[in-house]
Amino acid sequence: MENIKSTGSLKPIVAITCGDPNGVGYEIVLKAISDPHIVQICRPLIYGNMQAAKKHLALLDEELHNLQFTLLPNAQKVPEGKICIINCYPDDTPLAIGESTPEAGKASLMALSRASQDLKQHLVDALVTAPINKENIQSETFHFSGHTEYLTHHFGSGKDSLMMMVSDMMRVALVCNHVPLCKVPEYITEERILAKLEVLNKTLQDDFMVRRPRIAVLALNPHAGDNGLLGTEEKEIIKPAVDKANEQGIWAFGPYSADGFFGAGKYCHFDAVLGMYHDQGLIPFKSLDMAGVNFTAGLDIIRTSPDHGTAYDLAGKNAADPASMRNALYLAIDLLRTRAENIELRKNPLTVES
């Protein structure tokens, strides 16, 4: 990949957007990158605003007040061993910590747009995003239900993407991302399930080095439809999709009733779980591990994020846990290394350069 090669022997550049400046984004970013190990394994580049970062830093523990930033005009030359920041919006952008405001939405979009542009131009190697407010960020240029949909639009090139939650305990992917519950059945089609299984199987092999992934597929209805009594999607849509996946060499199993599947710990026997809709997958995932990571699978670029939202109720109180953000940084770096290793492994050893 060009964006990996572009850094040569230097540490990879990880673009970090701070999300909604009135939420916990700056806090979790600042806490995460205060770990000295971060600058030893990458070049962190914050997309936000220096003044906003300093205001949030003043609200954190005194030991973090000595955190030093290097202000850069762009991502052309990012030094090693430093925490760098690019101003993406004006210094006078008002902060109303703990509140949703139009100004915060504009600021978060400006940072995301700038980082995405640099990612597209291969100036940075990976993207880690702090939480946005999906309502106040809406504009003429952002009409998406979240980061996943926005990045798929800009980087998908017609490819299908996958919202995937990753932790040491399990990996959960979704057929429907941010879809109102009343509309979920419209999205449960055989073609869509099969497409998501194909993306999930490939990312498990390529990004997580699982040679023959075992994927559990959840049912839509209670008790997996009870043989049609509580719904027919399992018999008419989900099971046929699972069967077709198996015909393609994908080890998919199910559909499983979600409550019994998670309650009995069956997720331990699979490399990943494909859920039908948002809460079906994310409630058990977050109940078991709130320090997990959201990974946008299926794209050529690498994007990770913490698995929580803006948390306005915690903003400005020095109460936000940076573990999920820290894990998102580590996963992004791990994925860069894995993809670089895959490129080396797939090179033709018989090719002789003249």
Coordinates of N, CA and C in Angstrom, one line a residue, residues 26-35 60-61 64 67 318-322 326:
Y26 N -11.3 15.4 23.3 CA -10.0 15.9 23.6 C -9.5 15.2 24.8
E27 N -10.3 15.0 25.8 CA -9.8 14.4 27.1 C -9.2 13.0 26.8
I28 N -10.0 12.1 26.1 CA -9.5 10.8 25.9 C -8.3 10.7 25.0
V29 N -8.2 11.7 24.0 CA -7.1 11.7 23.1 C -5.8 12.2 23.9
L30 N -6.0 13.2 24.7 CA -4.8 13.7 25.5 C -4.3 12.7 26.5
K31 N -5.3 12.0 27.1 CA -4.9 11.0 28.1 C -4.2 9.8 27.4
A32 N -4.7 9.4 26.3 CA -4.1 8.3 25.6 C -2.7 8.6 25.1
I33 N -2.5 9.7 24.4 CA -1.2 10.0 23.9 C -0.2 10.5 24.9
S34 N -0.6 10.7 26.1 CA 0.3 11.0 27.2 C 1.2 9.8 27.6
D35 N 0.7 8.6 27.2 CA 1.5 7.4 27.4 C 2.8 7.5 26.5
L60 N -7.6 18.6 33.2 CA -7.1 17.2 33.5 C -6.2 17.2 34.7
D61 N -5.7 16.1 35.1 CA -4.7 16.0 36.2 C -3.5 16.8 35.9
L64 N -0.5 16.0 33.7 CA -0.6 16.1 32.3 C -0.4 17.5 31.7
L67 N 2.3 18.3 29.1 CA 2.2 17.7 27.8 C 2.5 18.8 26.8
N318 N -12.9 15.4 33.9 CA -11.7 14.5 34.1 C -12.1 13.1 34.5
A319 N -13.3 12.7 34.0 CA -13.8 11.4 34.4 C -13.9 10.3 33.3
A320 N -13.5 10.7 32.1 CA -13.5 9.8 30.9 C -12.4 8.8 30.9
D321 N -12.7 7.6 30.6 CA -11.7 6.5 30.6 C -11.0 6.5 29.2
P322 N -9.7 6.6 29.1 CA -9.1 6.7 27.7 C -8.8 5.3 27.2
R326 N -7.0 4.5 23.6 CA -5.7 3.9 23.6 C -5.6 2.6 22.8

